Short mmCIF file of C-alpha atoms and ligand atoms in Angstrom, two decimals:
data_model
loop_
_atom_site.label_atom_id
_atom_site.label_comp_id
_atom_site.label_asym_id
_atom_site.label_seq_id
_atom_site.Cartn_x
_atom_site.Cartn_y
_atom_site.Cartn_z
CA MET A 11 7.62 13.32 7.20
CA GLY A 12 7.41 10.01 8.20
CA GLN A 13 6.29 7.77 11.38
CA ALA A 14 7.66 6.48 13.77
CA SER A 15 6.05 2.95 15.72
CA ARG A 16 6.97 1.48 19.34
CA THR A 17 5.74 -1.25 21.73
CA THR A 18 4.72 -0.10 24.84
CA LYS A 19 3.55 -4.12 26.54
CA LEU A 20 1.01 -4.59 29.72
CA LEU A 21 1.40 -7.91 31.82
CA LEU A 22 -2.14 -10.10 32.76
CA ASP A 23 -1.21 -11.44 36.09
CA LEU A 24 -1.00 -14.78 35.10
CA SER A 25 0.42 -14.66 39.53
CA ASN A 26 -0.89 -17.04 41.95
CA ARG A 27 -5.56 -16.25 42.73
CA SER A 28 -3.79 -15.60 46.75
CA GLN A 29 -1.34 -12.79 45.46
CA GLY A 30 -3.78 -10.87 43.26
CA GLY A 31 -4.12 -13.41 39.46
CA ALA A 32 -5.36 -14.75 37.92
CA ASN A 33 -7.29 -18.17 38.92
CA SER A 34 -7.12 -21.46 36.54
CA GLU A 35 -10.42 -20.88 34.53
CA LYS A 36 -9.43 -17.65 33.38
CA ARG A 37 -5.72 -18.66 32.28
CA ALA A 38 -8.07 -21.03 30.57
CA ALA A 39 -10.49 -19.70 28.79
CA LEU A 40 -7.70 -17.46 27.07
CA GLU A 41 -6.17 -20.52 25.39
CA GLU A 42 -9.14 -21.48 24.38
CA THR A 43 -10.26 -18.31 23.40
CA ALA A 44 -6.53 -18.56 20.87
CA LYS A 45 -7.46 -21.67 20.00
CA LEU A 46 -10.70 -20.32 18.74
CA LEU A 47 -9.14 -17.69 17.44
CA ASP A 48 -6.68 -20.30 14.82
CA ALA A 49 -9.06 -22.83 14.14
CA ALA A 50 -11.90 -19.47 12.67
CA ARG A 51 -8.15 -18.66 11.09
CA VAL A 52 -7.99 -21.84 9.42
CA PHE A 53 -11.23 -21.63 7.93
CA TYR A 54 -10.24 -18.38 6.14
CA VAL A 55 -7.26 -19.30 4.49
CA ALA A 56 -8.89 -22.10 3.36
CA PHE A 57 -11.82 -20.18 1.63
CA PHE A 58 -9.49 -17.51 0.25
CA LEU A 59 -6.98 -20.15 -1.45
CA ALA A 60 -10.62 -21.61 -3.49
CA GLN A 61 -11.27 -18.01 -4.02
CA ALA A 62 -8.16 -17.27 -5.00
CA GLU A 63 -9.24 -15.05 -7.66
CA LYS A 64 -11.23 -12.71 -6.28
CA VAL A 65 -8.33 -11.70 -3.98
CA THR A 66 -5.88 -11.68 -7.40
CA GLU A 67 -8.73 -9.05 -9.14
CA ARG A 68 -7.37 -5.45 -10.24
CA VAL A 69 -10.32 -3.52 -10.52
CA PRO A 70 -9.49 -0.14 -13.18
CA TYR A 71 -9.72 3.49 -10.86
CA PHE A 72 -8.62 6.71 -11.96
CA SER A 73 -5.97 8.18 -10.22
CA GLN A 74 -5.21 12.25 -9.25
CA PRO A 75 -1.60 11.84 -9.29
CA HIS A 76 -0.73 10.21 -12.06
CA GLN A 77 -4.38 11.60 -14.09
CA ALA A 78 -4.95 9.07 -15.65
CA MET A 79 -6.97 5.65 -15.28
CA ARG A 80 -5.17 2.63 -13.50
CA GLU A 81 -5.61 -0.82 -11.91
CA ARG A 82 -5.72 -2.67 -8.34
CA LEU A 83 -6.08 -4.72 -6.04
CA LEU A 84 -9.87 -4.69 -4.18
CA SER A 85 -8.52 -3.31 -0.70
CA ALA A 86 -9.47 -5.89 2.09
CA ASN A 87 -12.50 -3.49 3.30
CA GLU A 88 -13.08 -3.86 0.15
CA LEU A 89 -12.21 -7.51 0.31
CA LEU A 90 -13.61 -7.90 3.95
CA THR A 91 -17.19 -6.55 2.71
CA TRP A 92 -17.26 -9.11 0.09
CA THR A 93 -16.51 -12.06 2.10
CA GLU A 94 -19.10 -11.51 5.01
CA PHE A 95 -21.35 -11.41 2.06
CA HIS A 96 -20.47 -14.79 1.47
CA THR A 97 -19.58 -16.85 4.34
CA VAL A 98 -22.59 -14.96 6.80
CA GLU A 99 -25.97 -15.35 7.27
CA THR A 100 -27.82 -11.46 8.21
CA ALA A 101 -31.29 -9.88 7.69
CA GLU A 102 -29.98 -8.98 4.37
CA HIS A 103 -28.26 -12.03 2.68
CA PRO A 104 -29.27 -14.28 4.42
CA HIS A 105 -27.84 -17.92 2.68
CA PRO A 106 -24.66 -17.61 2.59
CA LEU A 107 -22.19 -20.54 0.24
CA PRO A 108 -22.85 -23.88 2.00
CA GLU A 109 -19.47 -25.18 1.88
CA TRP A 110 -18.94 -21.68 4.20
CA ASN A 111 -21.43 -21.22 5.77
CA PHE A 112 -19.22 -19.98 8.43
CA SER A 113 -22.09 -18.65 10.39
CA GLN A 114 -22.88 -22.68 10.87
CA ALA A 115 -19.41 -23.56 11.83
CA PHE A 116 -18.95 -20.81 14.51
CA PRO A 117 -22.24 -20.46 16.21
CA ASN A 118 -22.13 -16.21 18.14
CA PHE A 119 -18.50 -15.77 16.67
CA PRO A 120 -18.02 -12.04 17.57
CA PHE A 121 -17.46 -9.77 14.99
CA VAL A 122 -14.76 -7.38 16.38
CA TYR A 123 -12.83 -11.14 15.93
CA ARG A 124 -14.50 -12.13 12.70
CA ARG A 125 -13.04 -9.25 10.78
CA SER A 126 -9.30 -10.00 13.19
CA VAL A 127 -9.48 -12.70 11.75
CA ILE A 128 -10.24 -12.26 7.29
CA LYS A 129 -7.79 -8.98 7.48
CA ASP A 130 -4.90 -11.39 9.14
CA ALA A 131 -6.60 -14.52 6.82
CA ILE A 132 -6.13 -12.21 3.68
CA GLY A 133 -2.50 -10.50 4.18
CA ARG A 134 -0.75 -14.52 4.53
CA VAL A 135 -3.25 -15.33 1.42
CA ARG A 136 -2.58 -12.36 -1.14
CA SER A 137 2.19 -12.72 0.70
CA TYR A 138 1.09 -16.88 -0.12
CA LEU A 139 -0.10 -16.38 -3.65
CA SER A 140 2.53 -12.99 -5.26
CA ASN A 141 5.76 -15.80 -3.79
CA LEU A 142 3.84 -18.85 -5.64
CA ALA A 143 3.08 -16.24 -8.62
CA ASN A 144 7.29 -14.98 -8.36
CA TRP A 145 8.22 -18.07 -7.75
CA GLN A 146 6.44 -19.86 -11.21
CA GLN A 147 8.26 -15.97 -13.05
CA ALA A 148 11.67 -17.79 -11.62
CA ASP A 149 10.97 -20.77 -13.73
CA LYS A 150 10.49 -22.86 -9.54
CA LYS A 151 13.97 -21.83 -9.36
CA GLY A 152 14.43 -22.32 -5.21
CA GLY A 153 12.03 -24.47 -2.73
CA LYS A 154 8.12 -23.72 -3.30
CA PRO A 155 6.90 -21.14 -0.97
CA GLY A 156 4.99 -22.57 1.71
CA LEU A 157 2.39 -23.00 2.28
CA PRO A 158 -0.42 -19.94 4.48
CA GLY A 159 0.62 -21.19 8.82
CA THR A 160 -2.71 -20.05 10.38
CA SER A 161 -1.68 -20.01 13.80
CA ASN A 162 -1.04 -15.56 14.87
CA HIS A 163 -1.49 -13.27 18.07
CA PRO A 164 -4.71 -11.90 17.23
CA THR A 165 -5.36 -7.85 16.95
CA LEU A 166 -8.08 -6.42 19.23
CA TYR A 167 -9.61 -4.41 18.08
CA GLN A 168 -12.83 -1.58 19.54
CA GLY A 169 -15.52 -4.55 20.91
CA ALA A 170 -12.82 -7.13 21.50
CA PHE A 171 -11.45 -5.41 25.82
CA GLY A 172 -11.49 -2.57 27.91
CA LEU A 173 -8.53 -1.09 29.25
CA GLN A 174 -9.40 -0.43 33.06
CA LEU A 175 -7.53 1.89 34.23
CA ASP A 176 -8.03 3.93 37.41
CA GLY A 177 -4.74 6.03 38.31
CA LEU A 178 -2.27 3.63 40.32
CA ASP A 179 -5.28 1.64 42.76
CA LEU A 180 -3.67 -1.70 41.38
CA ARG A 181 -7.76 -3.45 42.81
CA LYS A 182 -9.08 -0.36 39.93
CA THR A 183 -6.81 -1.49 37.47
CA PHE A 184 -7.65 -4.46 34.92
CA VAL A 185 -8.09 -5.75 31.28
CA ARG A 186 -11.81 -6.06 29.91
CA LEU A 187 -11.65 -8.58 27.50
CA LYS A 188 -14.00 -10.81 25.63
CA VAL A 189 -13.25 -14.74 25.96
CA TYR A 190 -14.45 -17.90 24.79
CA ASP A 191 -15.12 -19.96 27.97
CA GLY A 192 -15.54 -22.99 26.42
CA LYS A 193 -19.08 -23.09 25.50
CA ALA A 194 -20.24 -19.33 25.07
CA TRP A 195 -18.20 -15.91 24.59
CA ILE A 196 -18.07 -13.63 27.35
CA TRP A 197 -17.12 -10.81 28.56
CA ILE A 198 -13.92 -11.38 31.78
CA ASN A 199 -11.77 -9.21 33.56
CA TYR A 200 -8.05 -9.45 34.29
CA PRO A 201 -6.00 -7.73 36.88
CA VAL A 202 -2.37 -6.84 35.21
CA LYS A 203 1.11 -6.19 36.15
CA TYR A 204 0.38 -2.67 36.07
CA SER A 205 3.37 0.26 36.64
CA ARG A 206 4.17 3.53 37.01
CA TYR A 207 6.09 3.62 34.07
CA PHE A 208 3.49 2.11 31.64
CA GLU A 209 0.93 4.56 32.43
CA GLN A 210 4.50 6.78 31.74
CA ARG A 211 4.30 5.65 28.51
CA ARG A 212 1.65 5.01 27.32
CA THR A 213 0.38 8.51 27.65
CA GLU A 214 3.78 10.31 26.77
CA PRO A 215 1.85 13.37 23.65
CA GLY A 216 2.30 12.65 20.79
CA TRP A 217 1.98 8.92 20.70
CA GLU A 218 -0.91 8.04 20.01
CA GLN A 219 -2.34 4.56 20.32
CA GLN A 220 -3.54 1.52 17.86
CA SER A 221 -4.91 -1.99 18.29
CA PRO A 222 -2.97 -4.18 21.08
CA LYS A 223 -2.24 -7.39 20.54
CA LEU A 224 -2.99 -10.32 22.68
CA ILE A 225 0.42 -12.27 23.10
CA LEU A 226 -0.62 -15.97 24.84
CA ARG A 227 2.81 -17.76 25.69
CA LYS A 228 3.00 -21.29 28.40
CA THR A 229 3.47 -19.31 31.20
CA SER A 230 2.59 -15.48 30.46
CA ALA A 231 0.37 -14.12 29.11
CA GLU A 232 0.36 -9.41 27.51
CA LEU A 233 -0.89 -6.89 25.37
CA HIS A 234 1.27 -5.27 23.22
CA ILE A 235 0.42 -1.82 23.01
CA SER A 236 1.66 -0.63 19.50
CA GLN A 237 1.84 3.63 19.73
CA THR A 238 2.51 5.42 16.79
CA LYS A 239 3.42 9.00 16.61
CA GLU A 240 4.28 10.77 13.51
CA ILE A 241 8.04 12.46 13.35
CA LYS A 242 9.33 15.82 11.17
CA ALA A 243 12.52 15.40 9.78
CA LYS A 244 14.85 16.73 7.19
CA LYS A 245 15.98 14.44 4.79
CA VAL A 246 19.86 13.96 4.57
CA ILE A 247 20.74 14.90 2.02
CA GLU A 248 19.66 18.58 2.57
CA SER A 249 21.10 18.73 6.53
CA LYS A 250 24.52 18.81 4.36
CA ARG A 251 24.08 22.20 3.19
CA ASP A 252 23.91 23.10 7.33
CA PRO A 253 27.64 23.99 8.39
CA ASP A 254 26.68 24.14 11.52
CA LEU A 255 25.62 20.64 10.73
CA VAL A 256 26.19 18.21 13.89
CA THR A 257 26.44 14.38 13.43
CA VAL A 258 26.88 12.02 16.03
CA ALA A 259 28.92 8.73 15.10
CA VAL A 260 28.85 5.40 16.13
CA ASP A 261 31.48 2.50 15.95
CA LEU A 262 29.84 -0.53 16.63
CA ASN A 263 32.21 -3.41 18.81
CA VAL A 264 32.54 -6.29 20.50
CA LYS A 265 34.23 -5.34 24.20
CA ASN A 266 33.26 -1.39 23.11
CA LEU A 267 30.34 -2.07 22.17
CA ALA A 268 29.72 1.79 20.92
CA VAL A 269 32.17 4.83 20.47
CA ILE A 270 30.16 7.62 19.95
CA THR A 271 31.06 11.17 18.98
CA VAL A 272 30.46 13.75 17.98
CA ARG A 273 31.52 16.39 14.92
CA LEU A 274 30.66 20.31 14.76
CA ARG A 275 32.39 22.52 12.24
CA GLU A 276 35.21 19.42 11.50
CA THR A 277 35.69 18.90 15.25
CA ILE A 278 34.83 16.02 17.88
CA ILE A 279 33.11 17.98 20.44
CA GLU A 280 31.73 14.96 23.00
CA THR A 281 32.72 11.02 22.97
CA VAL A 282 30.89 8.24 24.84
CA PHE A 283 32.20 4.96 24.66
CA VAL A 284 30.16 2.13 26.09
CA THR A 285 31.70 -0.49 27.29
CA ASP A 286 30.12 -3.42 27.55
CA HIS A 287 30.91 -4.51 32.08
CA GLY A 288 32.01 -8.38 30.81
CA LEU A 289 29.11 -9.18 28.12
CA ASP A 290 31.40 -10.64 26.31
CA GLN A 291 33.27 -12.97 28.55
CA ALA A 292 29.53 -14.23 30.33
CA ARG A 293 28.83 -15.09 27.45
CA PHE A 294 31.40 -16.82 26.72
CA ARG A 295 31.14 -19.24 29.66
CA HIS A 296 27.70 -19.16 29.08
CA LEU A 297 28.08 -21.44 25.85
CA LYS A 298 31.05 -23.60 27.17
CA ARG A 299 28.85 -24.72 29.24
CA ILE A 300 26.19 -25.31 26.80
CA ALA A 301 28.51 -26.46 24.34
CA LYS A 302 29.88 -29.05 27.51
CA LYS A 303 26.47 -30.14 28.88
CA GLN A 304 25.57 -30.74 24.62
CA TRP A 305 28.78 -32.79 24.76
CA GLN A 306 27.38 -34.49 28.12
CA SER A 307 23.79 -35.85 26.54
CA GLY A 308 25.49 -36.69 23.50
CA LYS A 309 23.49 -36.44 20.26
CA PRO A 310 20.63 -34.48 20.29
CA VAL A 311 16.47 -34.89 19.81
CA LYS A 312 15.30 -33.89 16.00
CA GLY A 313 12.36 -31.20 16.95
CA GLU A 314 13.22 -30.20 20.82
CA HIS A 315 16.11 -26.81 21.31
CA SER A 316 18.15 -28.15 24.74
CA ASN A 317 19.85 -25.81 27.37
CA GLN A 318 16.59 -22.97 26.66
CA GLN A 319 16.63 -21.34 30.28
CA LEU A 320 20.65 -20.71 29.20
CA TRP A 321 19.64 -19.54 26.20
CA ARG A 322 16.69 -17.73 27.38
CA HIS A 323 19.04 -16.47 29.44
CA VAL A 324 21.84 -15.34 26.36
CA ARG A 325 19.31 -13.48 23.62
CA ARG A 326 18.45 -11.49 26.91
CA GLN A 327 21.54 -10.16 28.18
CA ASN A 328 22.15 -9.52 24.64
CA ARG A 329 18.83 -7.35 24.43
CA ASP A 330 18.90 -5.99 27.04
CA ALA A 331 22.46 -4.73 26.16
CA ALA A 332 21.16 -3.22 22.95
CA HIS A 333 18.49 -1.74 25.12
CA LYS A 334 20.93 0.31 27.65
CA VAL A 335 23.51 1.29 24.33
CA ALA A 336 20.12 2.76 22.36
CA ARG A 337 18.82 4.62 25.18
CA SER A 338 22.25 6.62 25.41
CA LEU A 339 22.33 6.80 22.17
CA ALA A 340 19.21 8.49 22.19
CA LYS A 341 20.93 10.30 25.02
CA VAL A 342 23.44 11.58 22.81
CA CYS A 343 21.48 13.16 20.63
CA ALA A 344 18.71 14.60 22.93
CA LYS A 345 21.10 17.18 23.11
CA TYR A 346 22.32 18.08 19.22
CA PRO A 347 18.01 18.30 17.79
CA GLY A 348 18.83 18.07 14.19
CA CYS A 349 21.98 16.07 13.92
CA VAL A 350 22.50 12.99 11.89
CA LEU A 351 22.74 9.72 13.13
CA VAL A 352 25.71 7.90 11.50
CA PHE A 353 26.94 4.02 11.33
CA GLU A 354 28.77 2.72 9.41
CA ARG A 355 26.79 -0.25 7.27
CA LEU A 356 27.41 -3.54 8.82
CA ARG A 357 29.79 -6.22 8.42
CA LYS A 358 30.07 -9.28 9.48
CA ILE A 359 33.50 -9.81 11.73
CA ALA A 360 33.92 -13.13 10.22
CA PRO A 361 33.93 -16.27 12.64
CA LYS A 362 36.73 -17.60 12.26
CA GLY A 363 39.73 -19.42 14.24
CA GLY A 364 39.38 -20.20 18.11
CA ASN A 365 37.42 -23.70 19.46
CA LYS A 366 33.06 -23.58 18.45
CA THR A 367 32.61 -21.84 21.88
CA HIS A 368 34.56 -18.91 20.53
CA ARG A 369 32.51 -19.12 16.78
CA LEU A 370 29.64 -19.29 18.52
CA ASN A 371 29.91 -16.35 21.07
CA ARG A 372 31.90 -14.67 18.16
CA LYS A 373 28.52 -14.70 16.65
CA GLN A 374 26.30 -13.64 18.88
CA ALA A 375 27.97 -10.54 18.85
CA ASN A 376 27.48 -9.89 16.08
CA HIS A 377 23.36 -10.28 16.63
CA LEU A 378 24.13 -7.61 19.15
CA ARG A 379 25.82 -5.12 16.86
CA GLY A 380 23.10 -5.35 14.63
CA GLN A 381 19.74 -5.82 17.01
CA ILE A 382 21.81 -1.41 18.35
CA ASN A 383 21.57 -0.66 14.92
CA GLN A 384 18.22 -1.52 14.67
CA ILE A 385 17.21 -0.12 18.13
CA SER A 386 19.30 2.81 17.91
CA ARG A 387 17.97 3.64 14.44
CA GLU A 388 13.78 4.02 15.80
CA LYS A 389 14.34 5.46 19.14
CA ALA A 390 16.97 7.91 17.79
CA TYR A 391 13.69 8.28 15.05
CA ALA A 392 11.52 8.99 17.56
CA GLN A 393 13.67 12.02 18.76
CA GLY A 394 13.29 13.33 14.98
CA VAL A 395 16.62 11.87 14.37
CA VAL A 396 17.64 10.64 11.27
CA THR A 397 20.57 7.70 10.46
CA VAL A 398 22.38 7.26 7.74
CA GLU A 399 24.47 3.75 6.68
CA VAL A 400 28.24 4.64 5.70
CA ASN A 401 30.35 2.68 3.67
CA PRO A 402 32.80 0.92 6.08
CA TRP A 403 35.99 0.84 3.90
CA HIS A 404 38.94 1.45 5.99
CA THR A 405 37.59 3.32 8.58
CA SER A 406 39.49 1.85 11.21
CA GLN A 407 42.98 0.49 9.27
CA ARG A 408 43.28 4.76 8.32
CA CYS A 409 44.61 7.66 9.93
CA SER A 410 41.29 9.80 11.14
CA ARG A 411 43.59 12.83 11.95
CA CYS A 412 45.47 12.99 7.99
CA GLY A 413 43.79 10.48 5.86
CA ALA A 414 46.68 7.53 5.33
CA GLN A 415 47.06 4.97 6.09
CA GLY A 416 48.39 3.93 9.69
CA GLU A 417 48.67 -0.02 11.92
CA ARG A 418 47.01 -1.71 15.06
CA PHE A 419 49.32 -1.74 18.41
CA SER A 420 48.60 -2.75 21.44
CA LEU A 421 50.48 -2.42 24.34
CA ARG A 422 52.85 -5.00 26.11
CA ALA A 423 54.43 -4.40 29.12
CA GLY A 424 55.54 -1.06 28.20
CA ARG A 425 56.78 -2.39 24.59
CA ARG A 426 55.00 -1.47 21.44
CA GLU A 427 53.58 -5.12 19.43
CA LYS A 428 51.61 -4.42 16.26
CA THR A 429 49.16 -6.82 16.45
CA GLY A 430 45.86 -7.03 13.62
CA GLY A 431 43.28 -6.74 15.95
CA GLY A 432 44.95 -4.36 18.55
CA LYS A 433 43.19 -1.97 20.52
CA LEU A 434 45.15 0.76 19.96
CA PHE A 435 45.50 2.50 15.54
CA ARG A 436 49.34 4.55 15.37
CA CYS A 437 50.05 7.11 11.33
CA LEU A 438 53.22 6.26 10.13
CA ILE A 439 53.49 10.02 8.67
CA CYS A 440 52.26 11.64 11.53
CA GLY A 441 52.48 10.05 14.26
CA TYR A 442 48.99 11.01 15.24
CA GLU A 443 48.38 7.53 18.22
CA ALA A 444 44.26 6.40 19.44
CA ASN A 445 42.55 3.61 20.95
CA ALA A 446 41.55 2.14 16.94
CA ASP A 447 37.70 1.74 17.99
CA HIS A 448 37.63 5.33 18.86
CA ASN A 449 39.55 6.56 15.21
CA ALA A 450 37.33 4.46 13.57
CA SER A 451 33.82 5.93 15.43
CA VAL A 452 35.89 9.32 14.33
CA ASN A 453 36.59 8.09 10.28
CA LEU A 454 32.85 8.25 10.45
CA HIS A 455 32.59 10.79 10.22
CA HIS A 456 35.16 11.32 7.25
CA SER A 457 32.93 9.27 5.54
CA PHE A 458 30.00 10.66 5.50
CA TYR A 459 31.71 13.61 4.14
CA ARG A 460 33.68 12.65 2.00
CA GLU A 461 36.55 12.71 3.51
CA TYR A 462 40.18 12.28 2.46
CA CYS A 463 40.51 8.73 0.67
CA TRP A 464 36.15 8.58 1.70
CA HIS A 465 35.66 11.32 -1.29
CA ARG A 466 35.40 8.88 -3.67
CA LYS A 467 33.03 5.73 -2.58
CA PRO A 468 34.44 2.45 -3.07
CA LYS A 469 31.59 0.05 -4.81
CA SER A 470 32.71 -2.95 -2.39
CA THR A 471 34.21 -3.79 0.98
CA LYS A 472 34.59 -7.09 0.05
CA GLY A 473 38.24 -5.91 -1.64
CA SER A 474 38.90 -4.43 0.95
CA GLY A 475 40.53 -8.06 1.99
CA HIS A 476 40.29 -9.18 5.58
CA SER A 477 37.77 -6.32 8.34
CA PRO A 478 38.61 -3.32 8.49
ZN1 ZN B 507 48.13 10.79 10.70
#
């Protein structure tokens, strides 16, 4: 029993007023709100740092599963009640601590925002204090943990927002937010960029909606609505006993972004190649341009990012490619309910050789593989498919048919040339020849079932010398 989660984004329409967007006052109100919430967070982070012994106080309780008295931290809700008692003026407790009077410092602050800020501050200060304790226990090795940050995107709990999404009529769809306009807290309606895709995702059965977050950026504002779903999935160790288990293995590479092979009863029943459609080359050209521009403009200015638009473009392309690969993988998994997804444990393809741009591009490709792995895992889990990571040791050097050591080669002008990074693979014992990435993908199944040379799990992949 587990939980899958995902984020569905709803963009606020901040385009020109004449095109149906929010006016500049509404935009200013969003900024004011974020500023005031940050100030409130500064207040509470300082408060909790001053009350560190309360934040780390342990209380005894009776544990049912252990049938014994144990100790635990105060829960966030208990701490919240205690905090409000000491910082907020109410009829029941009219005299909070004089130096920590939140009601005086922030008059008329809506309580939903206050609670959101307090809970956020509790999390931050607790993580800081535990990092600090670890650092002191480790005899002050490494850097001292920094003080907790105070800016964050606010979580909107019930009572700080309202969604008015009546059908697909754009004139009726807006988000009602409680915001600070510089003088008082008021409700404002914001137009949204609403679409049927969003509606489909928001109302999909099985997904439960959580409190949204308000993300404010320089030129955009978004509501990030997180959704969760209960997942029932068998443990891999149980699935492995099933003789009719389907395994889906994925080999991640640079040009062939993913080679997906599906195996049932020792037979490969489906293969899908997902290529990068020239992404690697395009990214190389962009990085070359960045390098040239940097060279032309001389020494970079400290604290300033250069080539922001190009970098954003590169990142977006990477992210888009990762989502597309994950989608095609999820499609394959959907065909075989109850299958197990097999990934190789990610290793870095060392960025060696070539010039600086080549190395940078290799680094980006590594990053992309990490993204594909992470997004696919989430998408698959939402369908009830569990992912396992197997040792990638020797997967691209062994023959997937007999398990013997083979070699990589390329065809150049009709002649076979043995090269380290060749596209093709050949077995010297049984004569099997195949695409090297496909061969590696099939070997992942062997590694999962511990067949051939993988029957004994090698302790470390470092010993294999070069990248497999
Ligand atoms: Zn062979």
